[in-house]
Amino acid sequence: MLTEELSSSGCKRARIEMVAHVLVFPCPVQGDINCMLYFAAGLLDAGLHVTFLHSDHNLRRLGLATATSTSPRLRFLSVPDGLPDDHPRSAGDLVEFFNSLRTNTSVAYRALLASLCPGAPSSIHNDKGFPPVTCVVADGMLPFAIDVAEELGVPALAFRTASACSFLAYLSMPKLVELGEVPFPAGAGAGADLDAPVRGVPGMEGFLRRRDLPSFCRGRGHDPLLQIFSEVTAHSCKARALIFNTAASLERSAVAHVLPRMRDVFAIGPLHAMFQAPAAGGALWREDSGCMAWLDGHADRSVVYVSLGSLAVISLEQFTEFLSGLVGAGHPFLWVLRPDMVGASHSAVLQEAIEAAGRSKARVVDWAPQRDVLRHRAVGCFLTHAGWNSTLECVTEGVPTVCWPFFADQQTNSRFIDAVWGTGLDMKDVCDRAVVQKMVRQAMESGELRRSAQALARQVRRDIAEGGSSATEFNRLITFINQLSLHATMSGSDKE
C-alpha cells in the first residue's frame, strides 16, 4: 500500500507500508489440512495475515459457511475440487482426485488469486481490511498452485506435509529406475524379495529395503500414482523454497541431501508442538471427546491407542486379525474406526464385534482428538499407520509405536521409527493376529523402546525451543516471506 510522508527537506515522498499476507493452500485431505493449519497459526503469531484455502466440499463439511475466524487476520476461502459431493475422495480414488484438482481447481484458483493480488481491482474478498496477497505457500502436491502464483507475480513456496525421508525417496526415483531398483514385484515368486536392500537413495543405503520404499513402487508396471508423486516432488525444485514439517533431530541427513536440489529448504517442525491451531477449520470428522473421560478411568500406560489415519481402508479379514491380536495382547484399547474404513461393512457390526471381544476393555470411536489422546497418561503405545502427522505426534509425546503402514510415505516413515530412531516396531506387510499380539505386548512392556522414545522426544523439544533448530528456521522463514512480500508489494504498486 502507498502512503505519503515528509522527507527531511519537507518534500512529500511515497512510502510503502508492507503488510505480508500469505495464502496457504493445502491439498484438501485431512492430514495436509491439519499440518498446514498449524503452519498458518505460526504465521499469525508472527503478525502476518493469512487466507487459508479449503475446497468447497471441505468448507461445507467443516461447517465454515462464512469466511470468518476467531482471528481478525485469518480467513477461510474455498475453491471447488471438481468432484460431486457424494464422491468418496478415498485412497482408491486418488488418481481421479488429483486429476480433478489439476484441471478443475486450478481454473478457479487462478481467478481467485488474481482478484487478491497486489494491484488487482477491489473484490468481494478484499472488503474486510485484508491487504493483497503477497506470498503463496502451497502444498507441494498442488504444483499448479505454485505455477499460477508465479505467473501472476506472487512469489510461491512449496510445503510438503510428508517426511523429508520419503520426499528424498521420491526425488531419487529417476536414479532408482536407472538402477533397476523400481518397480519391483510385490507378490510371491522369483524376484519378489521385499527385504532386498535398495541402492540409490542417498544416506539410506545401510538400512532401506524394497518394502520400505513408498508403496507405489510395488508391481511389475509403473503405478500412475508413482508418476504423480515423482512429478510433483521434482516440481518442488522450481519453488522459491521448500518447507518441511520436521526437525533436525529426526531428519537432518535427509534434509541435507534434499537441500542441493532446491533453491532453499526450511525444516520447521513439529508444528503441532510449536503453535496452537485455530479453533475452526480442521477436523473433517466429529471428534469423540468422551474417549478422554474413558482414558481417565485407566491406569498409567495401560491403554493401547489404535488409529490408521484418515485414508487407510482395511478388509473385514484384516479387521478381524487386528481385533483378535489386540484382545490377545490383554491390554485395554481405544480404536479409531472411521465409518468408511472397513470395506462395505457397517460400523454398528464392527462396534458389536469389538464390544463382544473386549467387553469393558475396549472403546471404539469414529474419530478422536489424537494429540490429547497421545499425551494422556493412560496411553502406553500407539498402533499407527505411520502417517507423518501421527508419527510426529507420538514422537513429541515419547510414545512407543507399532507401525502398520498403508501407502505412500508411510512405508519409509515406519522404517525410520524402527531401524533409525528405535522408538517402535515395524509390522508392515503382515496382518496376523499372533504378530499383532506379540508386537503390541512388546511396545507396551519394553523399557528399551520407551527410553528411546522419551529420549527422542527430549531432543525434538530442544529443536522447537527458543534457539533450537526448528525455532531458528521458522524465524528465518518469516524473514524470507517478509522479504518476498515487500518485493511483491513494491511490484504491485508499480502497476497502480
CSV table of C-alpha atoms in Angstrom, one decimal:
chain,number,residue,atom,x,y,z
A,1,MET,CA,0.0,0.0,0.0
A,2,LEU,CA,1.3,3.5,-0.8
A,3,THR,CA,1.2,6.4,1.7
A,4,GLU,CA,2.9,9.8,1.8
A,5,GLU,CA,5.4,11.0,4.3
A,6,LEU,CA,7.6,14.2,4.6
A,7,SER,CA,11.3,13.9,3.9
A,8,SER,CA,13.9,15.8,6.0
A,9,SER,CA,13.7,18.6,3.4
A,10,GLY,CA,9.9,18.9,3.8
A,11,CYS,CA,9.1,17.3,0.4
A,12,LYS,CA,6.5,14.7,0.1
A,13,ARG,CA,7.6,11.2,-0.9
A,14,ALA,CA,6.0,7.8,-1.4
A,15,ARG,CA,6.5,5.2,1.3
A,16,ILE,CA,5.4,1.6,1.1
A,17,GLU,CA,3.8,0.1,4.1
A,18,MET,CA,4.3,-3.7,3.7
A,19,VAL,CA,1.8,-6.0,5.2
A,20,ALA,CA,2.6,-9.6,4.5
A,21,HIS,CA,-0.4,-11.6,3.5
A,22,VAL,CA,0.1,-15.3,2.9
A,23,LEU,CA,-2.4,-17.5,1.0
A,24,VAL,CA,-2.0,-21.1,2.5
A,25,PHE,CA,-3.3,-23.8,0.2
A,26,PRO,CA,-3.2,-27.4,1.5
A,27,CYS,CA,-4.1,-30.4,-0.6
A,28,PRO,CA,-7.8,-30.9,0.5
A,29,VAL,CA,-7.2,-34.1,2.6
A,30,GLN,CA,-7.3,-34.3,6.4
A,31,GLY,CA,-3.6,-34.8,7.1
A,32,ASP,CA,-2.4,-31.9,4.9
A,33,ILE,CA,-5.1,-29.6,6.3
A,34,ASN,CA,-4.0,-30.4,9.9
A,35,CYS,CA,-0.4,-29.7,9.3
A,36,MET,CA,-0.8,-26.5,7.3
A,37,LEU,CA,-3.3,-25.1,9.9
A,38,TYR,CA,-0.5,-25.2,12.5
A,39,PHE,CA,1.7,-23.5,10.0
A,40,ALA,CA,-1.0,-20.8,9.5
A,41,ALA,CA,-1.1,-20.4,13.2
A,42,GLY,CA,2.6,-19.8,13.3
A,43,LEU,CA,2.3,-17.1,10.6
A,44,LEU,CA,-0.5,-15.4,12.6
A,45,ASP,CA,1.7,-15.5,15.7
A,46,ALA,CA,4.4,-13.7,13.7
A,47,GLY,CA,1.9,-10.9,12.8
A,48,LEU,CA,1.1,-11.9,9.2
A,49,HIS,CA,-2.3,-12.1,7.6
A,50,VAL,CA,-3.4,-15.5,6.3
A,51,THR,CA,-6.0,-16.7,3.9
A,52,PHE,CA,-6.5,-20.4,4.3
A,53,LEU,CA,-7.9,-22.0,1.2
A,54,HIS,CA,-10.1,-25.1,1.5
A,55,SER,CA,-12.1,-26.9,-1.1
A,56,ASP,CA,-15.8,-26.0,-1.2
A,57,HIS,CA,-16.6,-29.6,-0.2
A,58,ASN,CA,-14.4,-29.5,2.9
A,59,LEU,CA,-15.6,-26.0,3.9
A,60,ARG,CA,-19.2,-27.2,3.9
A,61,ARG,CA,-18.1,-30.3,5.8
A,62,LEU,CA,-16.3,-28.2,8.4
A,63,GLY,CA,-19.4,-26.1,8.9
A,64,LEU,CA,-17.5,-23.0,7.8
A,65,ALA,CA,-20.2,-21.4,5.7
A,66,THR,CA,-18.8,-18.0,6.2
A,67,ALA,CA,-15.2,-16.8,5.6
A,68,THR,CA,-14.7,-15.9,9.3
A,69,SER,CA,-12.4,-17.0,12.1
A,70,THR,CA,-11.5,-16.1,15.6
A,71,SER,CA,-8.5,-14.1,14.4
A,72,PRO,CA,-9.0,-10.8,12.6
A,73,ARG,CA,-6.0,-11.7,10.4
A,74,LEU,CA,-7.2,-15.2,9.4
A,75,ARG,CA,-10.0,-16.0,7.0
A,76,PHE,CA,-11.1,-19.2,5.2
A,77,LEU,CA,-11.9,-19.1,1.5
A,78,SER,CA,-12.6,-22.0,-0.9
A,79,VAL,CA,-12.4,-23.3,-4.4
A,80,PRO,CA,-14.2,-26.3,-6.0
A,81,ASP,CA,-12.3,-29.6,-6.2
A,82,GLY,CA,-14.4,-30.6,-9.3
A,83,LEU,CA,-15.9,-33.7,-7.8
A,84,PRO,CA,-19.6,-34.3,-6.8
A,85,ASP,CA,-20.4,-34.1,-3.1
A,86,ASP,CA,-21.1,-37.9,-2.9
A,87,HIS,CA,-17.7,-38.8,-4.3
A,88,PRO,CA,-15.8,-40.8,-1.7
A,89,ARG,CA,-12.5,-38.9,-2.1
A,90,SER,CA,-10.7,-42.0,-0.7
A,91,ALA,CA,-7.3,-43.6,-1.2
A,92,GLY,CA,-8.6,-45.7,-4.0
A,93,ASP,CA,-9.7,-42.6,-6.0
A,94,LEU,CA,-6.5,-40.6,-5.7
A,95,VAL,CA,-5.7,-40.5,-9.4
A,96,GLU,CA,-9.1,-39.1,-10.3
A,97,PHE,CA,-8.9,-36.7,-7.3
A,98,PHE,CA,-5.5,-35.3,-8.4
A,99,ASN,CA,-6.6,-35.0,-12.0
A,100,SER,CA,-9.7,-33.1,-11.0
A,101,LEU,CA,-7.6,-30.7,-8.8
A,102,ARG,CA,-5.2,-30.1,-11.7
A,103,THR,CA,-7.9,-29.5,-14.3
A,104,ASN,CA,-10.8,-28.0,-12.4
A,105,THR,CA,-9.5,-26.5,-9.2
A,106,SER,CA,-6.6,-24.8,-11.0
A,107,VAL,CA,-9.0,-22.6,-13.1
A,108,ALA,CA,-11.0,-21.4,-10.0
A,109,TYR,CA,-7.8,-20.9,-8.1
A,110,ARG,CA,-6.3,-18.7,-10.8
A,111,ALA,CA,-9.4,-16.5,-10.8
A,112,LEU,CA,-9.5,-16.2,-7.0
A,113,LEU,CA,-5.8,-15.4,-6.7
A,114,ALA,CA,-5.9,-12.8,-9.5
A,115,SER,CA,-8.6,-11.0,-7.5
A,116,LEU,CA,-6.3,-11.0,-4.4
A,117,CYS,CA,-3.1,-9.9,-6.0
A,118,PRO,CA,-1.4,-6.5,-5.4
A,119,GLY,CA,-2.8,-4.0,-7.9
A,120,ALA,CA,-5.9,-6.0,-8.6
A,121,PRO,CA,-9.2,-4.2,-8.6
A,122,SER,CA,-11.2,-4.4,-5.4
A,123,SER,CA,-13.0,-7.7,-5.0
A,124,ILE,CA,-15.6,-9.1,-2.6
A,125,HIS,CA,-12.6,-10.8,-0.8
A,126,ASN,CA,-10.9,-7.6,0.0
A,127,ASP,CA,-13.7,-5.7,1.8
A,128,LYS,CA,-12.7,-6.6,5.4
A,129,GLY,CA,-9.4,-4.9,5.7
A,130,PHE,CA,-7.3,-7.6,4.3
A,131,PRO,CA,-4.3,-6.4,2.3
A,132,PRO,CA,-3.5,-8.0,-1.0
A,133,VAL,CA,-1.9,-11.5,-1.1
A,134,THR,CA,1.9,-11.1,-1.2
A,135,CYS,CA,3.0,-14.7,-1.0
A,136,VAL,CA,1.6,-18.2,-1.6
A,137,VAL,CA,2.6,-21.2,0.4
A,138,ALA,CA,1.0,-24.2,-1.5
A,139,ASP,CA,1.1,-27.9,-0.8
A,140,GLY,CA,3.8,-29.5,-2.9
A,141,MET,CA,1.1,-31.9,-4.1
A,142,LEU,CA,-0.5,-29.0,-5.9
A,143,PRO,CA,2.2,-27.8,-8.4
A,144,PHE,CA,-0.3,-25.8,-10.4
A,145,ALA,CA,-0.8,-23.5,-7.3
A,146,ILE,CA,2.8,-22.6,-7.4
A,147,ASP,CA,2.9,-22.1,-11.2
A,148,VAL,CA,-0.2,-19.9,-11.3
A,149,ALA,CA,1.0,-17.7,-8.4
A,150,GLU,CA,4.4,-17.1,-10.1
A,151,GLU,CA,2.6,-16.3,-13.4
A,152,LEU,CA,0.5,-13.7,-11.6
A,153,GLY,CA,3.6,-12.2,-10.0
A,154,VAL,CA,3.1,-13.6,-6.5
A,155,PRO,CA,6.1,-15.5,-5.1
A,156,ALA,CA,5.3,-19.1,-4.1
A,157,LEU,CA,6.8,-21.6,-1.7
A,158,ALA,CA,6.2,-25.3,-1.6
A,159,PHE,CA,5.2,-27.1,1.6
A,160,ARG,CA,5.5,-30.9,1.8
A,161,THR,CA,3.4,-32.3,4.7
A,162,ALA,CA,5.1,-35.7,4.4
A,163,SER,CA,8.5,-36.6,5.8
A,164,ALA,CA,11.8,-35.4,4.3
A,165,CYS,CA,13.0,-39.0,4.1
A,166,SER,CA,10.0,-40.0,1.9
A,167,PHE,CA,10.4,-36.9,-0.2
A,168,LEU,CA,14.0,-37.9,-0.8
A,169,ALA,CA,12.9,-41.3,-1.9
A,170,TYR,CA,10.5,-39.8,-4.5
A,171,LEU,CA,13.2,-37.3,-5.5
A,172,SER,CA,15.5,-40.3,-6.1
A,173,MET,CA,13.1,-42.2,-8.4
A,174,PRO,CA,14.8,-41.4,-11.7
A,175,LYS,CA,18.0,-42.8,-10.2
A,176,LEU,CA,16.2,-45.9,-8.8
A,177,VAL,CA,14.6,-46.5,-12.2
A,178,GLU,CA,18.0,-46.2,-13.9
A,179,LEU,CA,19.5,-48.7,-11.4
A,180,GLY,CA,16.6,-51.1,-12.0
A,181,GLU,CA,15.5,-50.9,-8.4
A,182,VAL,CA,11.9,-49.9,-9.2
A,183,PRO,CA,9.4,-51.0,-10.0
A,184,PHE,CA,9.7,-54.4,-8.4
A,185,PRO,CA,7.3,-57.4,-8.0
A,186,ALA,CA,5.3,-57.3,-4.8
A,187,GLY,CA,3.8,-60.8,-4.8
A,188,ALA,CA,5.2,-64.2,-4.1
A,189,GLY,CA,7.6,-65.8,-6.6
A,190,ALA,CA,11.0,-65.2,-8.1
A,191,GLY,CA,12.3,-61.6,-7.8
A,192,ALA,CA,9.8,-60.6,-5.1
A,193,ASP,CA,12.3,-60.4,-2.2
A,194,LEU,CA,10.9,-57.3,-0.3
A,195,ASP,CA,13.9,-57.4,2.1
A,196,ALA,CA,16.4,-56.8,-0.7
A,197,PRO,CA,18.5,-53.7,0.0
A,198,VAL,CA,17.9,-50.7,-2.1
A,199,ARG,CA,20.7,-48.6,-3.7
A,200,GLY,CA,20.2,-45.0,-4.9
A,201,VAL,CA,18.6,-43.1,-2.1
A,202,PRO,CA,21.5,-41.1,-0.6
A,203,GLY,CA,22.1,-41.6,3.1
A,204,MET,CA,19.7,-44.6,3.4
A,205,GLU,CA,21.8,-47.3,1.7
A,206,GLY,CA,22.6,-49.0,5.0
A,207,PHE,CA,19.0,-49.7,6.1
A,208,LEU,CA,16.5,-49.1,3.3
A,209,ARG,CA,14.8,-52.2,1.8
A,210,ARG,CA,12.4,-52.6,-1.0
A,211,ARG,CA,9.5,-52.9,1.4
A,212,ASP,CA,10.5,-49.5,2.8
A,213,LEU,CA,10.1,-47.6,-0.4
A,214,PRO,CA,6.8,-45.8,-1.0
A,215,SER,CA,4.0,-48.3,-1.7
A,216,PHE,CA,3.6,-47.1,-5.3
A,217,CYS,CA,6.9,-48.7,-6.2
A,218,ARG,CA,5.4,-52.2,-6.0
A,219,GLY,CA,4.2,-54.0,-9.0
A,220,ARG,CA,5.5,-55.0,-12.4
A,221,GLY,CA,4.3,-51.9,-14.2
A,222,HIS,CA,4.5,-48.2,-13.3
A,223,ASP,CA,1.8,-47.2,-10.9
A,224,PRO,CA,0.2,-43.9,-12.1
A,225,LEU,CA,0.4,-42.6,-8.5
A,226,LEU,CA,4.2,-43.2,-8.5
A,227,GLN,CA,4.4,-41.0,-11.6
A,228,ILE,CA,2.2,-38.3,-9.9
A,229,PHE,CA,4.2,-38.3,-6.7
A,230,SER,CA,7.5,-38.3,-8.5
A,231,GLU,CA,6.5,-35.4,-10.8
A,232,VAL,CA,5.1,-33.2,-8.0
A,233,THR,CA,8.3,-33.9,-6.0
A,234,ALA,CA,10.5,-32.8,-8.9
A,235,HIS,CA,8.4,-29.8,-9.4
A,236,SER,CA,9.2,-28.5,-5.9
A,237,CYS,CA,12.7,-27.6,-7.2
A,238,LYS,CA,11.0,-24.7,-9.1
A,239,ALA,CA,9.5,-23.1,-5.9
A,240,ARG,CA,11.3,-20.2,-4.2
A,241,ALA,CA,11.8,-22.6,-1.2
A,242,LEU,CA,10.6,-25.9,0.2
A,243,ILE,CA,9.2,-26.2,3.7
A,244,PHE,CA,9.2,-29.4,5.7
A,245,ASN,CA,7.3,-30.1,8.9
A,246,THR,CA,10.3,-31.8,10.5
A,247,ALA,CA,13.2,-31.3,12.9
A,248,ALA,CA,16.9,-31.7,12.7
A,249,SER,CA,16.8,-34.4,15.4
A,250,LEU,CA,14.6,-36.5,13.2
A,251,GLU,CA,15.8,-36.0,9.6
A,252,ARG,CA,19.0,-33.9,9.5
A,253,SER,CA,20.6,-36.2,6.9
A,254,ALA,CA,17.5,-36.4,4.6
A,255,VAL,CA,17.1,-32.6,4.6
A,256,ALA,CA,20.8,-32.2,3.9
A,257,HIS,CA,20.5,-34.4,0.8
A,258,VAL,CA,17.4,-32.6,-0.4
A,259,LEU,CA,18.9,-29.1,0.0
A,260,PRO,CA,21.3,-29.1,-3.0
A,261,ARG,CA,18.4,-29.8,-5.3
A,262,MET,CA,16.2,-26.9,-4.0
A,263,ARG,CA,16.6,-23.1,-4.0
A,264,ASP,CA,16.2,-23.2,-0.2
A,265,VAL,CA,14.8,-25.5,2.4
A,266,PHE,CA,13.3,-24.8,5.8
A,267,ALA,CA,12.8,-27.5,8.4
A,268,ILE,CA,10.4,-26.0,10.9
A,269,GLY,CA,8.6,-28.7,12.9
A,270,PRO,CA,6.9,-30.4,14.6
A,271,LEU,CA,4.5,-27.6,14.0
A,272,HIS,CA,1.7,-29.0,16.2
A,273,ALA,CA,4.1,-28.7,19.2
A,274,MET,CA,5.1,-25.1,18.4
A,275,PHE,CA,1.7,-23.5,17.7
A,276,GLN,CA,-1.9,-23.7,18.8
A,277,ALA,CA,-4.1,-24.4,15.7
A,278,PRO,CA,-7.1,-22.1,15.1
A,279,ALA,CA,-10.3,-23.3,16.8
A,280,ALA,CA,-12.1,-23.6,13.5
A,281,GLY,CA,-11.1,-25.1,10.2
A,282,GLY,CA,-9.6,-28.5,11.0
A,283,ALA,CA,-11.3,-31.9,11.7
A,284,LEU,CA,-13.4,-33.3,8.9
A,285,TRP,CA,-14.8,-35.9,11.3
A,286,ARG,CA,-16.5,-35.1,14.6
A,287,GLU,CA,-14.2,-35.9,17.4
A,288,ASP,CA,-15.5,-38.1,20.2
A,289,SER,CA,-14.4,-36.2,23.3
A,290,GLY,CA,-15.9,-38.8,25.5
A,291,CYS,CA,-12.9,-41.0,25.0
A,292,MET,CA,-10.8,-38.7,27.2
A,293,ALA,CA,-13.1,-39.5,30.2
A,294,TRP,CA,-12.8,-43.2,29.3
A,295,LEU,CA,-9.0,-42.8,29.4
A,296,ASP,CA,-9.2,-41.1,32.8
A,297,GLY,CA,-10.5,-44.3,34.2
A,298,HIS,CA,-7.4,-46.4,33.3
A,299,ALA,CA,-4.0,-46.7,34.9
A,300,ASP,CA,-0.9,-45.0,33.6
A,301,ARG,CA,0.5,-46.5,30.4
A,302,SER,CA,-2.1,-49.3,30.3
A,303,VAL,CA,-4.1,-48.5,27.1
A,304,VAL,CA,-3.2,-49.2,23.5
A,305,TYR,CA,-4.3,-46.4,21.2
A,306,VAL,CA,-5.1,-47.6,17.6
A,307,SER,CA,-5.6,-45.3,14.6
A,308,LEU,CA,-4.8,-45.9,11.0
A,309,GLY,CA,-5.4,-42.4,9.9
A,310,SER,CA,-7.9,-40.7,7.6
A,311,LEU,CA,-7.4,-42.6,4.3
A,312,ALA,CA,-6.5,-46.2,5.1
A,313,VAL,CA,-9.0,-48.9,4.2
A,314,ILE,CA,-8.8,-52.4,5.5
A,315,SER,CA,-10.7,-55.6,4.7
A,316,LEU,CA,-13.0,-57.4,7.1
A,317,GLU,CA,-10.4,-60.2,7.4
A,318,GLN,CA,-7.7,-57.6,8.4
A,319,PHE,CA,-10.1,-56.1,10.9
A,320,THR,CA,-10.7,-59.5,12.4
A,321,GLU,CA,-6.9,-60.1,12.7
A,322,PHE,CA,-6.3,-56.7,14.3
A,323,LEU,CA,-9.2,-57.3,16.7
A,324,SER,CA,-8.1,-60.7,17.7
A,325,GLY,CA,-4.5,-59.6,18.2
A,326,LEU,CA,-5.5,-56.6,20.3
A,327,VAL,CA,-7.7,-58.7,22.5
A,328,GLY,CA,-5.0,-61.3,22.8
A,329,ALA,CA,-2.5,-58.7,23.9
A,330,GLY,CA,-4.5,-58.3,27.1
A,331,HIS,CA,-4.5,-54.5,27.4
A,332,PRO,CA,-7.4,-52.1,27.1
A,333,PHE,CA,-7.5,-50.4,23.8
A,334,LEU,CA,-9.1,-47.3,22.2
A,335,TRP,CA,-9.7,-47.8,18.5
A,336,VAL,CA,-10.4,-45.1,15.9
A,337,LEU,CA,-12.5,-46.8,13.3
A,338,ARG,CA,-13.9,-44.5,10.6
A,339,PRO,CA,-17.3,-45.4,9.2
A,340,ASP,CA,-15.7,-45.9,5.8
A,341,MET,CA,-12.7,-47.8,6.9
A,342,VAL,CA,-13.6,-51.5,6.7
A,343,GLY,CA,-14.7,-52.3,3.2
A,344,ALA,CA,-18.5,-52.3,2.9
A,345,SER,CA,-19.1,-53.3,6.5
A,346,HIS,CA,-21.4,-51.3,8.8
A,347,SER,CA,-19.8,-49.6,11.7
A,348,ALA,CA,-22.5,-50.9,14.0
A,349,VAL,CA,-21.5,-54.5,13.2
A,350,LEU,CA,-17.8,-53.7,13.9
A,351,GLN,CA,-18.7,-51.9,17.2
A,352,GLU,CA,-20.7,-55.0,18.2
A,353,ALA,CA,-17.7,-57.3,17.4
A,354,ILE,CA,-15.3,-55.1,19.4
A,355,GLU,CA,-17.6,-54.9,22.4
A,356,ALA,CA,-18.2,-58.7,22.3
A,357,ALA,CA,-14.5,-59.4,22.2
A,358,GLY,CA,-13.2,-56.8,24.5
A,359,ARG,CA,-16.1,-56.1,26.9
A,360,SER,CA,-15.3,-53.2,29.1
A,361,LYS,CA,-11.6,-53.2,28.0
A,362,ALA,CA,-12.3,-51.7,24.5
A,363,ARG,CA,-13.7,-48.5,23.2
A,364,VAL,CA,-14.3,-47.7,19.5
A,365,VAL,CA,-14.9,-44.2,18.1
A,366,ASP,CA,-15.3,-42.7,14.6
A,367,TRP,CA,-12.6,-40.1,15.3
A,368,ALA,CA,-10.6,-38.9,18.3
A,369,PRO,CA,-8.7,-35.8,19.5
A,370,GLN,CA,-5.5,-37.6,18.8
A,371,ARG,CA,-3.0,-35.1,20.2
A,372,ASP,CA,-4.8,-35.0,23.5
A,373,VAL,CA,-5.1,-38.8,23.5
A,374,LEU,CA,-1.3,-39.3,22.9
A,375,ARG,CA,-0.4,-37.0,25.7
A,376,HIS,CA,-2.8,-38.7,28.1
A,377,ARG,CA,-1.0,-40.6,31.0
A,378,ALA,CA,-3.0,-43.8,30.3
A,379,VAL,CA,-1.7,-44.3,26.8
A,380,GLY,CA,1.1,-46.9,26.7
A,381,CYS,CA,1.6,-47.3,23.0
A,382,PHE,CA,0.3,-46.3,19.6
A,383,LEU,CA,-0.6,-48.8,16.8
A,384,THR,CA,-0.4,-46.4,13.8
A,385,HIS,CA,-0.3,-46.3,10.0
A,386,ALA,CA,2.8,-44.2,10.4
A,387,GLY,CA,1.4,-41.2,8.6
A,388,TRP,CA,3.8,-38.2,9.1
A,389,ASN,CA,1.4,-36.2,11.3
A,390,SER,CA,0.8,-39.2,13.6
A,391,THR,CA,4.5,-40.0,13.6
A,392,LEU,CA,5.4,-36.5,14.8
A,393,GLU,CA,2.6,-36.5,17.4
A,394,CYS,CA,3.8,-39.7,19.0
A,395,VAL,CA,7.5,-38.8,18.7
A,396,THR,CA,6.8,-35.5,20.5
A,397,GLU,CA,5.0,-37.3,23.4
A,398,GLY,CA,7.6,-40.1,23.7
A,399,VAL,CA,5.0,-42.8,23.0
A,400,PRO,CA,6.4,-46.2,21.7
A,401,THR,CA,4.7,-47.3,18.4
A,402,VAL,CA,3.7,-50.3,16.4
A,403,CYS,CA,3.6,-49.4,12.7
A,404,TRP,CA,1.3,-50.9,10.1
A,405,PRO,CA,1.8,-48.6,7.1
A,406,PHE,CA,-0.9,-48.4,4.5
A,407,PHE,CA,0.6,-46.5,1.5
A,408,ALA,CA,2.6,-43.6,0.1
A,409,ASP,CA,5.3,-42.2,2.6
A,410,GLN,CA,4.2,-44.5,5.4
A,411,GLN,CA,6.4,-47.4,4.4
A,412,THR,CA,9.5,-45.2,4.7
A,413,ASN,CA,8.4,-43.5,7.9
A,414,SER,CA,7.9,-46.8,9.7
A,415,ARG,CA,11.4,-47.9,8.7
A,416,PHE,CA,12.8,-44.8,10.4
A,417,ILE,CA,10.7,-45.4,13.5
A,418,ASP,CA,12.1,-48.9,13.9
A,419,ALA,CA,15.6,-49.1,12.3
A,420,VAL,CA,16.8,-45.5,12.7
A,421,TRP,CA,15.2,-44.0,15.8
A,422,GLY,CA,14.5,-47.2,17.7
A,423,THR,CA,11.2,-45.9,19.1
A,424,GLY,CA,8.8,-48.5,17.7
A,425,LEU,CA,8.3,-51.7,15.8
A,426,ASP,CA,7.6,-52.1,12.1
A,427,MET,CA,4.8,-54.5,11.3
A,428,LYS,CA,4.5,-53.7,7.6
A,429,ASP,CA,3.2,-56.3,5.1
A,430,VAL,CA,1.9,-58.5,7.9
A,431,CYS,CA,-1.7,-58.6,9.3
A,432,ASP,CA,-1.7,-61.6,11.5
A,433,ARG,CA,-3.3,-61.8,15.0
A,434,ALA,CA,-0.3,-63.5,16.5
A,435,VAL,CA,2.1,-60.8,15.2
A,436,VAL,CA,-0.3,-58.0,16.4
A,437,GLN,CA,-0.5,-59.6,19.8
A,438,LYS,CA,3.3,-60.0,20.1
A,439,MET,CA,4.2,-56.6,18.9
A,440,VAL,CA,1.6,-54.7,20.9
A,441,ARG,CA,2.8,-56.5,24.1
A,442,GLN,CA,6.4,-55.7,23.3
A,443,ALA,CA,5.6,-52.0,22.7
A,444,MET,CA,3.6,-51.8,25.9
A,445,GLU,CA,6.2,-53.6,28.0
A,446,SER,CA,9.6,-52.8,26.6
A,447,GLY,CA,11.6,-50.4,28.8
A,448,GLU,CA,14.2,-50.0,26.0
A,449,LEU,CA,11.6,-48.8,23.4
A,450,ARG,CA,10.1,-46.4,26.0
A,451,ARG,CA,13.5,-45.0,26.9
A,452,SER,CA,14.4,-44.4,23.2
A,453,ALA,CA,11.0,-42.8,22.6
A,454,GLN,CA,11.4,-40.5,25.5
A,455,ALA,CA,15.0,-39.6,24.6
A,456,LEU,CA,14.0,-38.7,21.1
A,457,ALA,CA,11.1,-36.6,22.5
A,458,ARG,CA,13.6,-34.6,24.6
A,459,GLN,CA,15.7,-33.9,21.5
A,460,VAL,CA,12.8,-32.7,19.5
A,461,ARG,CA,11.7,-30.4,22.3
A,462,ARG,CA,15.1,-28.9,22.2
A,463,ASP,CA,14.7,-28.3,18.4
A,464,ILE,CA,11.4,-26.4,18.9
A,465,ALA,CA,12.5,-24.4,22.0
A,466,GLU,CA,13.8,-20.9,21.6
A,467,GLY,CA,17.2,-21.0,19.9
A,468,GLY,CA,16.6,-24.6,18.7
A,469,SER,CA,17.0,-25.5,15.1
A,470,SER,CA,13.3,-25.6,14.2
A,471,ALA,CA,12.5,-22.3,16.0
A,472,THR,CA,15.5,-20.6,14.4
A,473,GLU,CA,14.5,-21.9,10.9
A,474,PHE,CA,10.9,-20.7,11.4
A,475,ASN,CA,12.2,-17.2,12.2
A,476,ARG,CA,14.3,-17.4,9.1
A,477,LEU,CA,11.3,-18.4,7.1
A,478,ILE,CA,9.3,-15.4,8.4
A,479,THR,CA,12.1,-13.1,7.4
A,480,PHE,CA,12.2,-14.8,4.0
A,481,ILE,CA,8.4,-14.4,3.5
A,482,ASN,CA,8.5,-10.7,4.6
A,483,GLN,CA,11.3,-10.0,2.1
A,484,LEU,CA,9.3,-11.7,-0.7
A,485,SER,CA,6.2,-9.8,0.3
A,486,LEU,CA,8.0,-6.5,0.3
A,487,HIS,CA,9.1,-7.1,-3.3
A,488,ALA,CA,5.6,-8.2,-4.3
A,489,THR,CA,4.1,-5.2,-2.7
A,490,MET,CA,6.5,-2.9,-4.5
A,491,SER,CA,5.9,-4.6,-7.8
A,492,GLY,CA,2.2,-4.3,-7.3
A,493,SER,CA,2.5,-0.6,-6.5
A,494,ASP,CA,4.3,-0.1,-9.8
A,495,LYS,CA,1.2,-1.3,-11.6
A,496,GLU,CA,-1.1,1.2,-9.9
